[in-house]
Amino acid sequence: MSRTTSARAGETRSGWLFVTPVVVILGLFLVAPILMAFWVSLSDWAGRGSPLSGAVTFVGGQNYTDLLGQDSLARSDFATSIRNNFYYVLLVVPLQTVLALGLALLLNQRRLKGLSFFRTSYYFPTVTSSVAIGSVFLFLFAGSGSVNALLKLVGVSGPNWFADPRGLLHLLLGAVGVGNGDEQGPAALTDHGFLSLSWWDWLAGPSVAMITIIALVIWVSAGAYMLMFLAALQNIPAEVFEAAAIDGASTWRRTVSVTIPLLRPTLFTVLTLGLIGTWQVFDQIYVMSKGNPSKTTLTPAYLAYDSSINQGAWGQGTAISFVLFAIILVMTGIQSWILRDRDKPRRRLGRAQRGGAGTGGDVGGYLATAGRQQR
Amino acid sequence: MSQTTSRTTPYGDPQDAGPAATRAAAPPPDEAKRRVGKIVGYVLLTLFALVYLFPFVIQVGTSFKTDPDATNSPLNPIPSAFTTQAYQQLFQQDFGLWFTNSVIVAVVVTAGRVFFDSLAGYALARLRFRGRQAISLGIIATMAVPGVVLLIPKFLIIKQLGIYDTYAGMIVPLLADAAGVFIMKQFFETIPVSLEEAAKLDGAGIFRTFWSVVLPVARPALITITILSFQSSWNELPHFLVSRQSPDLNTLTTGVAGLLTGALGAGNRYPLKLAAAVLMTIPVAVLFFVFQKRIIGGSLEGAVKE
């Protein structure tokens, strides 16, 4: 009896001892920063001394109203960054998901040989550094770079990618006669606006420079998501496909009506991780454009960094961080509401499949997390 | 659709004769159609492989070119005159220092993560103590915090703790990660309890049991988090942007990023920049190719095995 109690006490002591390092580190560098930053976002701290010292004053929601309230440079920069990131998300999330799914379906054809070579090549960019990949893309898309050399072969003279702030939608609208390319939009759209940007500015679409970053990110991150789809595909029992084949379903029909519905849980995970990750784009912006040209690659994450570290507007930088946090929460919420399972039998199957993924799914999630950090 | 739903019921049905019998019942596949399908499959696979590998080929090729050669023939990866000038220039600059710093940080972070993550993972998987549930939930909750949102907040804390611009400020915040804890926890749960009971009967304490009995068995999981921790700390950029300022503490990521956009970025100098990219990729590439079964296969195997 006494031996079991002392063993219990030993377990309690060791248990706490074992988890203490992790709890302290995560607490100090994940939880405490949030609280401290929240205070800074409500203060007028200018970067000198400690933000907790008596010299710092509480300014309430001032930093937030600067971003969302009255007309100011801070507000127009913030709105611009939101617009840029919005178009970035709108293109990256669907395209990387489709590419990842396509690659996974290709790699799941068991009658083909040499698949591990192809799988390795598609996944390799994911493990490399965003700085290294950034330098390669800076060269590929340079004015005299490989992409333009390739375009020249088919008779197209490519733009000076990284210096081109023209919005893609503006260019398309100009081509069908709305507005004057990027120069001037119709008065109905330029005269009114929202958050210091005219409607015409909101409608710019991603700039040519942003397209290069979008291309890079899709290219890199599809590999990680491909792996998650592949794990899920290999988890579907072969009999399911064979049954469909006996019923006379074509390959295309089988993919659309059998495979993709069975991939629903993975699809949900990939879309959610994609949505969370794309709103956090920072590394590529820092390495490749620093928000240039004409602020068309500015994103909230980079703006938060730039406002705080470079411009010393700490209250504003932290406030942007919190607004960004809120955006990510809302987006994830909306998405899980849209994609919520409506019919129960399928959900049960999906759940069984997800449970079956076991450690594999988690390692996949971890890889995606690692990938996300790179972004 | 309703047909396929009913067909999925034999899912785990032992009565099901298995794939071989099912296949035999299927009509013989059209050979020609199959061959076309195969060819299309290979063409697509190769096309994507080109899209994925050619940038790396260009990267390596261009790093051995002269500046004018890089600008004049950007599509041809083969240098017209092979030169290692870019690499020599790199080492005349601070590249060696950056490399050393990256090695120091990545090695210490990896060692710390492997040790702390497995300690915590073991406690959460096996030891019964009050508050265990709450700690598990708390650690999961930290995974939900978007990392980039913490960039400025982390800077504030590092400053406040007085470890800004030191190795400690660069290393300590990365020493533990929630995902690693859960990978370890899940692995420990699969190890039979009888293994530890034998050690306990021999009079080994809890740490001793963990260290000499459980940890050696956990090698596969340890290797996995070692690779993932090394890769992520080697490639880390934003944390090193906000935890230091001194050029002496530049890692490869901050140093090379400065090279791309800084004073040297003004000129083109692509061979130099791409040589830097090649050198910083080599360690993770070697790790990846040696352990790719563990990185890729590991996650797939786990999935198939269920």
XYZ file of C-alpha atoms in Angstrom, chain A residues 76-204:
129
model
C -4.310 52.639 -46.839
C -1.169 50.514 -46.403
C -3.097 48.066 -44.277
C -5.968 47.883 -46.764
C -3.457 47.390 -49.584
C -1.800 44.530 -47.725
C -5.163 42.874 -47.100
C -6.088 43.230 -50.762
C -2.759 41.751 -51.905
C -2.966 38.849 -49.522
C -6.598 38.213 -50.464
C -5.733 37.727 -54.144
C -2.744 35.645 -53.120
C -4.977 33.317 -51.064
C -7.602 33.235 -53.806
C -5.058 31.894 -56.308
C -2.691 29.856 -54.139
C -5.140 27.768 -52.091
C -7.180 26.257 -54.952
C -4.235 25.873 -57.317
C -1.908 24.215 -54.831
C -4.704 21.876 -53.746
C -5.551 20.883 -57.327
C -1.872 20.407 -58.192
C -1.249 18.366 -55.040
C -4.298 16.184 -55.709
C -3.331 15.754 -59.365
C 0.214 14.726 -58.478
C -1.058 12.323 -55.813
C -3.538 10.695 -58.243
C -0.741 10.312 -60.808
C 1.540 8.757 -58.210
C -1.174 6.406 -57.001
C -1.302 4.486 -60.288
C 0.256 1.311 -59.102
C 0.919 -0.116 -62.575
C 3.464 2.615 -63.323
C 7.097 2.080 -62.337
C 9.727 4.439 -60.904
C 7.139 6.279 -58.863
C 9.445 6.842 -55.897
C 11.779 8.900 -58.097
C 8.934 11.157 -59.185
C 7.548 11.412 -55.657
C 10.978 12.464 -54.400
C 11.364 15.127 -57.079
C 7.966 16.671 -56.356
C 8.575 16.687 -52.631
C 12.161 17.943 -52.632
C 11.433 21.718 -52.796
C 9.428 21.401 -49.578
C 12.500 20.481 -47.532
C 14.709 23.235 -48.910
C 14.984 26.744 -47.510
C 12.672 29.508 -48.667
C 15.717 31.758 -49.021
C 17.456 29.322 -51.373
C 14.294 28.771 -53.425
C 13.691 32.522 -53.437
C 17.087 33.152 -54.971
C 16.400 30.614 -57.702
C 13.061 32.212 -58.572
C 14.619 35.681 -58.517
C 16.895 34.408 -61.275
C 14.210 32.479 -63.187
C 11.861 35.481 -63.335
C 14.505 38.194 -63.789
C 14.065 40.508 -66.799
C 16.755 38.530 -68.626
C 15.895 35.314 -66.813
C 14.939 31.807 -67.839
C 11.174 32.354 -67.927
C 11.445 35.270 -70.308
C 13.961 33.341 -72.427
C 11.410 30.529 -72.586
C 8.625 32.958 -73.526
C 10.822 34.423 -76.250
C 11.063 30.968 -77.825
C 7.312 31.117 -78.430
C 7.470 34.732 -79.541
C 6.202 36.419 -76.365
C 8.197 39.196 -74.802
C 7.796 38.711 -71.076
C 7.376 41.513 -68.560
C 10.011 42.705 -66.122
C 8.333 40.545 -63.507
C 9.582 41.891 -60.188
C 9.306 45.543 -61.240
C 5.785 45.306 -62.631
C 3.046 46.598 -60.296
C 0.198 46.284 -62.826
C -2.756 44.339 -61.486
C -3.790 41.260 -63.431
C -7.518 42.042 -63.226
C -6.875 45.632 -64.330
C -5.035 44.285 -67.363
C -7.860 41.860 -68.158
C -10.519 44.532 -67.671
C -8.503 46.881 -69.866
C -8.415 44.223 -72.566
C -12.226 44.089 -72.647
C -12.502 47.860 -72.612
C -13.175 48.594 -68.932
C -10.749 51.191 -67.680
C -7.502 52.094 -69.299
C -5.255 49.157 -68.477
C -3.759 49.945 -65.125
C -3.695 53.703 -65.579
C -7.225 54.819 -64.930
C -10.419 53.046 -64.021
C -14.000 54.106 -64.696
C -15.086 57.033 -62.507
C -17.849 54.978 -60.899
C -15.166 52.788 -59.360
C -12.440 55.335 -58.662
C -14.669 57.908 -56.939
C -15.802 55.681 -54.116
C -14.036 53.167 -51.988
C -13.563 51.353 -48.742
C -10.743 51.711 -46.160
C -8.801 54.374 -48.096
C -8.716 52.334 -51.306
C -11.017 53.022 -54.224
C -13.134 50.145 -55.518
C -10.976 50.200 -58.633
C -7.896 49.641 -56.446
C -9.600 46.787 -54.621
C -10.317 45.241 -58.024
C -6.663 45.323 -59.130
